Coordinates of C-alpha atoms in Angstrom, one line a residue:
M1134 CA 10.4 44.3 14.2
I1135 CA 6.5 44.4 15.0
V1136 CA 5.7 45.8 18.5
V1137 CA 2.5 44.5 20.0
S1138 CA 0.7 46.7 22.5
F1139 CA -0.5 45.3 25.9
E1140 CA -4.0 46.2 24.8
T1141 CA -3.6 43.9 21.7
K1142 CA -2.3 41.2 23.8
L1143 CA -5.2 41.4 26.0
M1144 CA -7.6 41.3 23.1
C1145 CA -5.8 38.3 21.7
L1146 CA -6.1 36.4 25.0
A1147 CA -9.8 37.2 25.0
L1148 CA -10.2 35.6 21.5
G1149 CA -7.9 32.7 22.4
C1150 CA -5.2 33.8 19.8
L1151 CA -2.2 33.1 22.2
T1152 CA -3.3 29.4 22.2
L1153 CA -2.5 28.8 18.7
G1154 CA 1.1 28.4 18.7
W1155 CA 2.0 31.5 16.6
S1156 CA 2.3 35.2 17.3
A1157 CA -0.4 37.6 18.0
A1158 CA 0.9 39.9 15.3
S1159 CA 0.7 37.3 12.8
A1160 CA -2.9 36.4 13.9
F1161 CA -4.0 39.8 12.5
A1162 CA -1.8 39.9 9.6
Q1163 CA -3.7 37.6 7.1
P1164 CA -7.0 35.6 7.2
A1165 CA -6.9 31.8 6.7
D1166 CA -8.0 30.1 3.4
L1167 CA -9.8 27.5 5.2
I1168 CA -11.2 27.2 8.6
L1169 CA -12.8 23.9 10.4
R1170 CA -14.9 24.6 13.4
N1171 CA -17.2 22.9 15.7
G1172 CA -15.7 19.6 15.5
T1173 CA -13.8 16.9 17.3
I1174 CA -10.3 17.5 15.9
V1175 CA -7.8 14.7 16.9
T1176 CA -4.3 16.1 16.3
L1177 CA -2.0 13.2 17.4
E1178 CA -0.1 15.8 19.2
Q1179 CA 0.6 14.9 22.9
S1180 CA 0.8 18.7 24.0
A1181 CA -2.7 19.4 22.5
P1182 CA -4.3 16.0 21.7
E1183 CA -7.8 17.5 20.8
A1184 CA -9.3 20.8 19.4
H1185 CA -12.5 22.2 18.0
G1186 CA -11.0 24.4 15.2
L1187 CA -8.2 24.5 12.7
A1188 CA -7.2 27.1 10.3
A1189 CA -5.1 26.6 7.1
R1190 CA -3.3 29.2 4.8
D1191 CA -0.9 28.8 1.9
G1192 CA -1.3 24.9 2.2
K1193 CA -0.2 24.8 5.9
I1194 CA -1.7 24.8 9.4
V1195 CA -1.6 28.1 10.9
A1196 CA -3.8 27.7 13.9
V1197 CA -5.3 24.7 16.0
G1198 CA -7.5 25.6 19.0
S1199 CA -10.9 26.6 20.2
N1200 CA -13.9 27.8 18.0
Q1201 CA -13.5 31.2 19.3
S1202 CA -9.8 31.3 18.3
M1203 CA -10.8 30.9 14.7
D1204 CA -13.0 34.0 14.7
A1205 CA -10.0 36.4 14.1
L1206 CA -8.8 34.5 11.2
V1207 CA -11.9 34.7 9.0
G1208 CA -11.7 37.0 6.1
P1209 CA -13.9 37.6 3.0
S1210 CA -12.3 34.8 1.1
T1211 CA -12.1 32.2 3.8
R1212 CA -14.0 29.0 3.4
V1213 CA -15.4 28.0 6.7
I1214 CA -16.6 24.4 7.2
D1215 CA -18.9 23.6 10.1
L1216 CA -18.2 20.3 11.1
H1217 CA -21.2 19.9 13.4
G1218 CA -19.4 17.7 15.8
R1219 CA -17.9 15.4 13.2
L1220 CA -14.4 13.8 13.7
A1221 CA -11.4 15.5 11.9
I1222 CA -8.1 13.6 11.9
P1223 CA -4.6 13.8 10.0
G1224 CA -5.1 12.9 6.5
F1225 CA -4.9 9.1 6.0
I1226 CA -1.6 8.0 4.6
E1227 CA -1.7 4.8 2.5
G1228 CA 1.6 3.0 3.7
H1229 CA 2.1 0.6 1.1
G1230 CA 0.3 0.4 -2.3
H1231 CA 0.6 0.2 -6.1
F1232 CA -0.7 3.6 -7.6
T1233 CA -0.8 3.0 -11.2
E1234 CA -1.8 -0.7 -10.7
L1235 CA -4.8 0.6 -8.7
G1236 CA -5.7 2.8 -11.6
A1237 CA -5.1 0.0 -14.2
S1238 CA -7.4 -2.2 -12.1
K1239 CA -10.2 0.1 -12.9
L1240 CA -9.8 -0.7 -16.6
E1241 CA -9.6 -4.6 -16.2
L1242 CA -12.0 -7.3 -15.4
D1243 CA -12.5 -7.1 -11.4
L1244 CA -12.1 -10.7 -10.2
R1245 CA -12.4 -10.1 -6.6
S1246 CA -16.0 -10.8 -6.2
A1247 CA -16.0 -14.0 -8.2
K1248 CA -17.2 -16.9 -6.1
N1249 CA -15.6 -19.7 -8.0
W1250 CA -13.6 -20.4 -11.3
D1251 CA -16.8 -20.8 -13.4
E1252 CA -17.8 -17.3 -12.6
I1253 CA -14.5 -16.1 -13.9
V1254 CA -14.6 -18.2 -17.0
A1255 CA -18.2 -16.6 -17.7
M1256 CA -16.7 -13.1 -17.2
V1257 CA -13.8 -13.7 -19.7
A1258 CA -16.4 -15.3 -22.2
T1259 CA -18.4 -12.2 -22.1
A1260 CA -15.3 -10.0 -22.8
A1261 CA -14.1 -12.2 -25.5
R1262 CA -17.4 -11.8 -27.4
E1263 CA -16.9 -8.0 -27.5
A1264 CA -13.1 -8.0 -28.1
K1265 CA -11.4 -7.9 -31.4
P1266 CA -9.3 -10.9 -32.3
G1267 CA -5.7 -10.6 -30.9
T1268 CA -6.7 -8.0 -28.2
W1269 CA -5.4 -8.9 -24.7
I1270 CA -8.1 -9.7 -22.1
L1271 CA -6.8 -8.6 -18.7
G1272 CA -8.3 -9.2 -15.3
R1273 CA -7.1 -9.0 -11.6
G1274 CA -8.0 -10.2 -8.3
F1275 CA -8.8 -14.0 -8.2
H1276 CA -7.9 -16.0 -5.2
Q1277 CA -8.4 -19.7 -5.4
A1278 CA -8.3 -20.0 -1.5
K1279 CA -11.4 -17.8 -1.2
W1280 CA -13.8 -19.6 -3.7
D1281 CA -16.8 -21.5 -2.5
R1282 CA -15.6 -24.6 -4.0
P1283 CA -12.3 -25.9 -5.7
P1284 CA -12.2 -25.8 -9.5
E1285 CA -12.3 -29.2 -11.3
P1286 CA -9.9 -30.3 -12.3
N1287 CA -7.4 -28.5 -10.3
V1288 CA -3.6 -28.7 -9.4
R1289 CA -2.8 -27.7 -5.9
G1290 CA -6.1 -25.9 -5.8
F1291 CA -5.5 -23.9 -9.0
P1292 CA -7.5 -24.5 -12.0
V1293 CA -6.3 -25.7 -15.4
H1294 CA -6.6 -23.4 -18.5
Q1295 CA -8.8 -25.7 -20.9
S1296 CA -12.1 -24.3 -19.9
L1297 CA -10.9 -20.7 -20.2
S1298 CA -9.2 -21.3 -23.4
R1299 CA -12.3 -22.7 -25.0
V1300 CA -14.2 -19.4 -24.4
S1301 CA -11.3 -17.2 -25.5
P1302 CA -9.6 -19.0 -28.6
R1303 CA -8.7 -15.8 -30.5
N1304 CA -7.7 -13.7 -27.6
P1305 CA -4.8 -13.9 -25.1
V1306 CA -6.0 -13.9 -21.6
W1307 CA -3.8 -12.9 -18.5
L1308 CA -5.5 -12.8 -15.0
A1309 CA -3.4 -11.5 -12.3
H1310 CA -3.8 -13.4 -8.9
A1311 CA -5.1 -11.1 -6.0
S1312 CA -1.5 -11.0 -4.4
G1313 CA -0.1 -9.8 -7.6
H1314 CA 2.5 -12.6 -7.3
A1315 CA 0.9 -15.1 -9.7
G1316 CA -1.1 -14.9 -12.8
F1317 CA -3.3 -17.3 -15.0
A1318 CA -2.9 -17.5 -18.7
N1319 CA -5.0 -19.1 -21.4
A1320 CA -3.6 -21.2 -24.3
E1321 CA -3.3 -18.2 -26.6
A1322 CA -1.3 -16.2 -24.0
L1323 CA 0.9 -19.4 -23.3
R1324 CA 1.5 -19.7 -27.1
L1325 CA 2.5 -16.0 -27.6
A1326 CA 5.0 -16.3 -24.6
G1327 CA 6.5 -19.5 -26.0
V1328 CA 5.4 -21.5 -22.9
D1329 CA 5.0 -25.3 -23.3
K1330 CA 5.9 -28.5 -21.6
N1331 CA 9.5 -28.1 -22.4
T1332 CA 9.8 -24.6 -21.0
P1333 CA 11.9 -24.7 -17.9
N1334 CA 11.1 -22.7 -14.7
P1335 CA 12.8 -19.4 -14.7
P1336 CA 15.0 -18.4 -11.7
G1337 CA 12.7 -17.4 -8.7
G1338 CA 9.6 -18.8 -10.6
E1339 CA 7.4 -21.8 -11.2
I1340 CA 5.2 -22.8 -14.1
L1341 CA 2.7 -25.0 -12.6
R1342 CA 2.2 -28.2 -14.4
D1343 CA -0.3 -31.1 -14.6
T1344 CA 0.4 -34.8 -14.2
H1345 CA 1.5 -34.9 -18.0
G1346 CA 4.0 -32.1 -17.5
D1347 CA 1.8 -29.6 -19.5
P1348 CA 1.5 -26.0 -18.1
T1349 CA -1.8 -25.4 -16.4
G1350 CA -1.9 -21.8 -17.0
L1351 CA -0.8 -20.7 -13.6
M1352 CA 2.5 -18.7 -13.6
N1353 CA 3.9 -18.2 -10.1
E1354 CA 6.4 -15.5 -9.1
G1355 CA 9.2 -15.1 -11.5
A1356 CA 7.3 -17.1 -14.2
R1357 CA 4.9 -14.3 -14.6
E1358 CA 7.6 -12.4 -16.5
L1359 CA 7.2 -14.7 -19.4
I1360 CA 3.7 -13.8 -20.0
D1361 CA 4.5 -10.1 -19.2
H1362 CA 7.0 -10.0 -21.9
A1363 CA 4.6 -11.2 -24.3
L1364 CA 2.2 -8.5 -23.3
D1365 CA 4.7 -5.7 -23.3
S1366 CA 5.9 -6.8 -26.9
S1367 CA 2.3 -6.6 -28.1
R1368 CA 2.2 -3.1 -26.8
A1369 CA 5.7 -2.0 -27.8
H1370 CA 4.6 -0.5 -31.1
R1371 CA 2.4 2.1 -29.5
P1372 CA 3.3 5.8 -30.0
A1373 CA 4.9 7.4 -26.8
A1374 CA 1.8 9.8 -26.5
E1375 CA -0.6 6.8 -26.3
A1376 CA 1.5 5.1 -23.6
E1377 CA 1.8 8.2 -21.6
A1378 CA -2.1 8.9 -21.9
E1379 CA -2.8 5.5 -20.8
T1380 CA -0.6 6.0 -17.6
R1381 CA -2.2 9.4 -17.1
Q1382 CA -5.6 7.6 -17.1
Q1383 CA -4.4 5.2 -14.6
I1384 CA -3.1 8.1 -12.3
R1385 CA -6.5 9.9 -12.5
L1386 CA -8.5 6.9 -11.8
A1387 CA -6.2 6.1 -8.6
E1388 CA -6.1 9.6 -7.5
R1389 CA -10.0 9.8 -7.5
E1390 CA -10.3 6.6 -5.8
C1391 CA -7.8 7.5 -3.0
L1392 CA -9.2 10.9 -2.4
S1393 CA -12.8 9.5 -2.0
K1394 CA -11.3 7.3 0.7
G1395 CA -9.8 10.0 2.6
I1396 CA -6.1 9.4 1.6
T1397 CA -3.9 12.5 1.3
T1398 CA -0.7 10.6 0.8
F1399 CA 0.2 7.5 -1.1
E1400 CA 3.3 5.5 -0.5
D1401 CA 3.9 3.9 -3.8
A1402 CA 5.6 0.5 -3.5
G1403 CA 7.7 0.6 -6.6
S1404 CA 7.4 2.4 -9.9
P1405 CA 9.8 2.4 -12.9
L1406 CA 11.7 5.5 -13.8
A1407 CA 9.3 6.4 -16.7
T1408 CA 6.3 6.5 -14.3
V1409 CA 8.2 8.7 -11.9
D1410 CA 9.1 10.9 -14.9
L1411 CA 5.3 11.5 -15.5
F1412 CA 4.7 11.9 -11.8
R1413 CA 7.1 14.7 -11.8
K1414 CA 5.7 16.4 -14.9
M1415 CA 2.2 16.3 -13.3
A1416 CA 3.5 17.6 -9.9
E1417 CA 5.4 20.4 -11.4
H1418 CA 2.3 21.4 -13.3
G1419 CA 0.0 21.3 -10.3
E1420 CA -1.7 18.1 -11.7
L1421 CA -1.5 15.8 -8.7
G1422 CA -4.3 16.0 -6.5
L1423 CA -2.7 14.1 -3.5
R1424 CA 0.8 13.6 -2.4
M1425 CA 3.0 10.8 -3.7
W1426 CA 6.0 9.1 -1.8
V1427 CA 7.5 6.7 -4.3
M1428 CA 10.0 3.9 -4.2
L1429 CA 11.9 3.2 -7.3
R1430 CA 11.7 -0.2 -8.8
G1431 CA 13.9 -1.3 -11.8
P1432 CA 17.1 -3.2 -13.0
Q1433 CA 20.0 -2.6 -10.6
A1434 CA 22.3 -1.1 -13.4
E1435 CA 19.7 1.4 -14.5
L1436 CA 19.2 2.6 -10.8
A1437 CA 22.8 2.8 -10.1
D1438 CA 23.1 5.4 -13.3
N1439 CA 20.1 7.3 -12.2
L1440 CA 19.7 7.4 -8.4
R1441 CA 21.2 10.8 -7.8
R1442 CA 19.2 12.4 -10.5
Y1443 CA 16.0 10.8 -9.2
Y1444 CA 16.4 11.8 -5.7
M1445 CA 13.8 14.5 -4.9
V1446 CA 11.8 15.8 -2.0
G1447 CA 8.8 17.9 -2.1
V1448 CA 8.5 18.6 -5.8
G1449 CA 5.5 20.7 -7.1
G1450 CA 4.5 22.1 -3.7
D1451 CA 5.2 18.8 -1.7
R1452 CA 3.4 16.6 -4.1
L1453 CA 6.2 14.3 -5.0
T1454 CA 9.0 12.7 -3.0
V1455 CA 11.3 10.0 -4.3
R1456 CA 14.0 8.8 -2.1
A1457 CA 13.4 5.0 -1.5
I1458 CA 14.2 1.8 -3.6
K1459 CA 12.0 -1.3 -3.7
E1460 CA 13.3 -4.8 -3.8
Y1461 CA 11.7 -8.4 -3.3
M1462 CA 12.9 -11.4 -1.3
D1463 CA 10.0 -13.6 -1.7
G1464 CA 6.4 -13.9 -3.0
A1465 CA 3.0 -14.2 -1.4
L1466 CA 1.4 -16.6 0.9
G1467 CA -1.7 -17.0 -1.1
S1468 CA 0.1 -18.5 -4.2
R1469 CA 2.6 -20.3 -1.7
G1470 CA 5.5 -18.0 -2.9
A1471 CA 6.4 -16.8 0.5
W1472 CA 9.8 -18.3 1.5
L1473 CA 9.5 -20.2 4.8
L1474 CA 12.0 -21.6 7.3
A1475 CA 9.9 -24.9 7.2
P1476 CA 7.5 -26.3 4.5
Y1477 CA 4.0 -25.5 3.8
T1478 CA 1.7 -27.8 5.9
D1479 CA -0.7 -28.1 3.0
L1480 CA 1.6 -29.4 0.4
P1481 CA 2.5 -33.0 -0.1
E1482 CA 6.0 -34.0 0.5
D1483 CA 6.7 -34.6 -3.1
A1484 CA 5.6 -31.1 -4.2
P1485 CA 8.3 -28.7 -5.4
N1486 CA 9.2 -25.5 -3.8
R1487 CA 7.6 -26.7 -0.5
S1488 CA 9.1 -23.7 1.4
G1489 CA 8.3 -21.1 -1.1
L1490 CA 10.4 -19.1 -3.4
N1491 CA 13.3 -16.7 -3.1
V1492 CA 12.6 -14.4 -6.0
E1493 CA 15.7 -12.3 -5.8
Q1494 CA 19.1 -13.6 -4.5
P1495 CA 20.3 -12.0 -1.1
A1496 CA 23.5 -11.1 -2.9
Y1497 CA 21.7 -9.0 -5.4
I1498 CA 19.7 -7.3 -2.9
R1499 CA 22.8 -6.6 -1.0
K1500 CA 24.2 -4.7 -3.9
T1501 CA 21.2 -2.5 -4.1
A1502 CA 21.3 -1.9 -0.2
E1503 CA 24.9 -0.5 -0.9
L1504 CA 23.5 1.8 -3.7
A1505 CA 20.8 2.9 -1.2
I1506 CA 23.2 3.7 1.7
D1507 CA 25.7 5.5 -0.7
N1508 CA 23.1 7.7 -2.2
G1509 CA 20.8 8.6 0.9
F1510 CA 17.9 6.3 -0.1
Q1511 CA 15.7 4.2 2.2
L1512 CA 15.6 0.6 1.2
C1513 CA 12.1 -1.3 1.3
T1514 CA 12.3 -5.0 0.8
H1515 CA 9.3 -7.1 0.3
A1516 CA 9.4 -10.1 2.7
I1517 CA 6.4 -12.1 3.6
G1518 CA 7.7 -15.5 4.7
D1519 CA 9.7 -16.0 8.1
R1520 CA 12.8 -17.1 6.1
A1521 CA 12.5 -14.0 3.8
N1522 CA 12.1 -11.8 6.8
R1523 CA 15.2 -13.3 8.5
E1524 CA 17.3 -13.0 5.3
V1525 CA 16.4 -9.3 5.0
L1526 CA 17.2 -8.6 8.7
N1527 CA 20.4 -10.4 8.4
L1528 CA 21.2 -8.3 5.2
Y1529 CA 20.3 -5.0 6.9
Q1530 CA 22.1 -5.8 10.1
E1531 CA 25.4 -6.4 8.1
V1532 CA 25.0 -3.2 6.1
F1533 CA 24.3 -0.9 9.1
R1534 CA 27.3 -2.6 10.9
E1535 CA 29.6 -1.7 8.2
H1536 CA 28.3 1.8 8.0
P1537 CA 28.2 2.9 11.7
D1538 CA 28.1 6.6 10.7
K1539 CA 24.7 6.4 8.9
K1540 CA 22.1 6.9 11.4
D1541 CA 18.2 6.9 11.5
L1542 CA 17.9 5.1 8.2
R1543 CA 14.3 3.9 8.5
W1544 CA 14.9 1.0 6.2
R1545 CA 11.7 -0.9 5.8
I1546 CA 10.4 -4.4 5.4
E1547 CA 7.2 -4.4 3.3
H1548 CA 4.7 -6.7 4.7
A1549 CA 6.7 -8.6 7.5
Q1550 CA 3.6 -10.7 7.7
H1551 CA 5.0 -14.1 9.1
L1552 CA 8.0 -13.9 11.5
D1553 CA 9.9 -16.3 13.6
P1554 CA 9.6 -15.4 17.2
A1555 CA 13.5 -15.0 17.4
D1556 CA 13.3 -12.2 14.7
I1557 CA 10.4 -10.2 16.3
P1558 CA 12.7 -8.0 18.5
R1559 CA 15.2 -7.4 15.8
F1560 CA 12.9 -4.9 14.2
G1561 CA 12.9 -2.5 17.1
A1562 CA 16.6 -3.1 18.0
L1563 CA 17.8 -2.4 14.4
G1564 CA 15.3 0.4 13.7
V1565 CA 13.8 -1.4 10.9
I1566 CA 10.0 -0.3 9.9
A1567 CA 7.5 -2.9 9.7
A1568 CA 5.4 -1.8 6.8
M1569 CA 2.4 -3.9 7.3
Q1570 CA -1.2 -4.2 6.0
A1571 CA -3.8 -5.0 8.8
I1572 CA -6.4 -6.1 6.0
H1573 CA -4.2 -8.8 4.9
C1574 CA -4.8 -10.5 8.4
T1575 CA -8.5 -10.7 8.0
S1576 CA -8.5 -11.4 4.2
D1577 CA -5.9 -14.0 4.3
G1578 CA -6.9 -15.5 7.8
P1579 CA -9.0 -18.2 6.5
F1580 CA -6.0 -19.9 4.9
V1581 CA -3.2 -19.0 7.0
I1582 CA -3.4 -21.8 9.5
A1583 CA -3.7 -24.2 6.6
R1584 CA -0.7 -22.9 5.1
L1585 CA 1.5 -22.6 8.4
G1586 CA -0.2 -24.7 11.0
R1587 CA -1.9 -23.2 14.1
E1588 CA 1.5 -23.0 16.2
R1589 CA 3.4 -21.1 13.6
A1590 CA 0.5 -18.8 12.9
E1591 CA 0.0 -17.9 16.6
A1592 CA 3.7 -17.3 17.1
G1593 CA 4.4 -15.1 14.1
A1594 CA 1.4 -14.2 11.9
Y1595 CA 0.5 -10.4 11.7
V1596 CA 2.0 -9.9 15.3
W1597 CA 1.4 -6.3 15.5
Q1598 CA 1.5 -6.0 19.3
K1599 CA 4.6 -8.2 19.6
L1600 CA 6.5 -5.9 17.2
M1601 CA 5.2 -2.6 18.9
K1602 CA 6.0 -3.8 22.4
S1603 CA 9.5 -4.8 21.3
G1604 CA 9.9 -1.1 20.1
A1605 CA 9.3 -1.4 16.4
V1606 CA 7.2 1.1 14.4
V1607 CA 4.3 -0.6 12.5
G1608 CA 2.9 1.1 9.5
N1609 CA -0.4 0.3 8.0
G1610 CA -2.0 0.1 4.5
T1611 CA -3.7 -2.0 2.1
D1612 CA -1.4 -3.2 -0.9
T1613 CA -3.9 -1.9 -3.2
P1614 CA -5.0 -3.3 -5.5
V1615 CA -4.4 -6.5 -3.7
E1616 CA -7.1 -5.1 -1.2
D1617 CA -9.6 -2.3 -1.5
V1618 CA -7.5 1.0 -0.7
D1619 CA -10.3 1.9 1.9
P1620 CA -8.5 2.9 5.3
I1621 CA -11.8 2.5 7.1
Q1622 CA -12.0 -1.3 6.3
C1623 CA -8.3 -1.6 7.2
Y1624 CA -8.8 0.3 10.2
Y1625 CA -11.6 -2.1 11.3
A1626 CA -9.2 -5.0 10.5
S1627 CA -6.6 -3.6 12.7
V1628 CA -8.8 -3.2 16.0
S1629 CA -11.1 -6.2 15.3
R1630 CA -9.0 -9.0 13.5
R1631 CA -12.5 -10.4 12.7
L1632 CA -12.8 -12.7 9.8
K1633 CA -15.8 -13.1 7.6
D1634 CA -17.1 -16.0 9.7
G1635 CA -17.1 -13.8 12.9
T1636 CA -14.1 -15.5 14.4
V1637 CA -11.2 -13.4 15.6
F1638 CA -7.6 -14.0 14.4
F1639 CA -5.5 -14.4 17.6
P1640 CA -7.1 -11.4 19.3
D1641 CA -4.1 -10.6 21.6
Q1642 CA -2.6 -9.0 18.6
R1643 CA -5.2 -6.5 17.9
M1644 CA -4.3 -2.6 17.9
S1645 CA -6.1 -0.3 20.1
R1646 CA -8.2 2.4 18.2
M1647 CA -5.5 5.0 18.9
E1648 CA -2.6 2.5 17.8
A1649 CA -4.5 1.9 14.6
L1650 CA -5.0 5.7 14.0
R1651 CA -1.4 6.3 14.5
S1652 CA -0.4 3.5 12.1
Y1653 CA -2.4 5.1 9.4
T1654 CA -1.1 8.6 10.0
I1655 CA 1.9 9.7 12.1
D1656 CA 3.5 6.1 12.1
N1657 CA 3.4 6.1 8.3
A1658 CA 4.8 9.6 8.1
Y1659 CA 7.6 8.4 10.3
A1660 CA 8.3 5.4 8.0
A1661 CA 8.7 7.8 5.1
G1662 CA 10.9 10.2 6.8
E1663 CA 8.1 12.8 6.7
V1664 CA 6.9 13.1 10.2
G1665 CA 8.2 16.9 10.3
S1666 CA 5.5 17.6 7.8
K1667 CA 2.7 15.2 7.9
G1668 CA 0.8 12.8 10.3
S1669 CA -0.4 15.0 12.9
L1670 CA -2.2 18.3 13.0
K1671 CA 0.2 21.1 14.2
V1672 CA 0.9 24.5 13.3
G1673 CA 3.6 24.5 10.6
K1674 CA 2.5 21.1 9.1
L1675 CA 0.9 20.5 5.8
A1676 CA -3.0 21.0 6.1
D1677 CA -3.9 17.4 5.1
V1678 CA -7.1 16.6 6.9
T1679 CA -9.7 13.9 6.7
V1680 CA -13.3 14.5 7.9
L1681 CA -15.3 11.4 8.9
S1682 CA -19.0 10.9 9.3
A1683 CA -18.6 9.5 12.9
N1684 CA -15.9 9.0 15.4
I1685 CA -14.1 5.8 14.6
L1686 CA -12.4 6.0 18.2
K1687 CA -15.8 5.8 19.9
V1688 CA -18.5 4.2 18.0
P1689 CA -19.3 0.5 18.6
E1690 CA -16.7 -1.9 16.8
S1691 CA -19.5 -3.2 14.6
E1692 CA -20.3 0.4 13.2
I1693 CA -16.8 1.3 12.1
R1694 CA -17.2 -0.3 8.6
S1695 CA -20.2 1.9 8.0
V1696 CA -18.2 5.2 8.8
K1697 CA -17.9 7.4 5.7
V1698 CA -15.3 9.9 4.4
D1699 CA -17.2 13.3 4.2
D1700 CA -14.2 15.6 3.3
T1701 CA -10.6 15.1 2.2
I1702 CA -8.4 18.1 2.4
V1703 CA -5.0 18.4 0.9
G1704 CA -3.0 21.4 1.4
G1705 CA -5.9 23.3 2.8
K1706 CA -8.0 22.6 -0.2
V1707 CA -11.1 20.3 -0.2
M1708 CA -10.2 17.7 -2.9
Y1709 CA -13.2 15.5 -2.2
A1710 CA -16.5 16.2 -0.6
R1711 CA -19.2 13.5 -0.2
K1712 CA -22.5 14.2 -1.8
G1713 CA -25.3 14.8 0.6
H1714 CA -23.5 14.9 3.9

């Protein structure tokens, strides 16, 4: 046992050591690896909400306090960063995104900025001139509801493939909708997939057709798999090493993007076992620069055989955790695949699937729920429409009732975008996490009222305040690559709900600035069962910190979007530093 003299205690008091939450003896035992000082450090800890200095050693926070209290922890190898008054916060946690898809999007045509269909056709034409015959041309991010004019001709606002097919006759083309829940194929891709006017709609999907019954090229929800299978078949002959190299490249690109945006943990919304195998290999070899929390996604039988083997917590120095499963109840609002209690208001009465699509049967998801609860996994179910959310809540409630011994499960509904008022209190009552994406509100806002009508939109669209006031935990994220992974832009959407035209989408549901910060840090940590190690700046927690160029809690609202990430610190190491700051 170490005995500390009275004189040593007095010296520590003078230095502020005893305010650090650890012993005076340990204060002099070892210097810190990293010290931040002269900053505004928002900890999100009620007992000490703000500090000026922080010290980290061996990947964890060892001190939070005054500038003076940091002095005793400086050694010859300590890196000291003078914040010069800048804001330091717990590292941003991306609460719902698609990690390898983010990386893949960097290698494909980026269609997000296209103002209309003609611009997309021109982009594909350029790519086709440079591509070898038979090579797939891939793109992502188009959204017909956000174009400056509708395509001509069109079916339900979506283009038809002929103009695209004319510029790419020798190459299959597959363009993913911004939502990720639909895609557009040219004639060659349709041919390779065996899709023609006689092809029936697959379960949970729709092949959009023209007045003659011919496919337009738009493949909604489950119909996407027809084209995906053709794409996968063309890649099946690749050597395993080549396939792994491609996934590694996607991981590296996604990691670089996330770190540059201040993200220290990424909650991945569904990866297959093979991708998780690579995550694990990279984590164990110290090759993951940020932390991954991963939901498993795959065939039910495959999951049943492998769940126990794939349960992992804190692999590779807390770089990888896998203890959740992803399922889908419906599709997306933008492609009219969200499953609604009442029909879409912008579809004619004779349109098929007027209330959206149920992409996986509740009975199927119920079996997955049993697998999850029996193996200690969280269940995270995609639900956007009010009907889909009700079905998931009903299913969760039944499973919870049948397993009263299981407590604090923190099962999640991913998106929870459009709710019936009767279902809003059920999130808090059942302890179900609303894993939402604030940026969807301002991105989709221009067409939400057209899809749902004003009354339904006001009652249940992106109702963050209603959910929080009923006792629910609301997480935040971007659903990247559906949206830019940038937390600053999503934070702005959370506190402003301001659309591009300047209007505010039902302002009573805006988050306060502190609520928005919590939703991107400690609330996301809670939603992943990791609040004991992440989400706030406290002695003993992981030293994950994001340093910003200005204080997003105080700058004028109009200036929030201009705030930059200066440093991203993961485990006490600076993994990104903005040049010139």
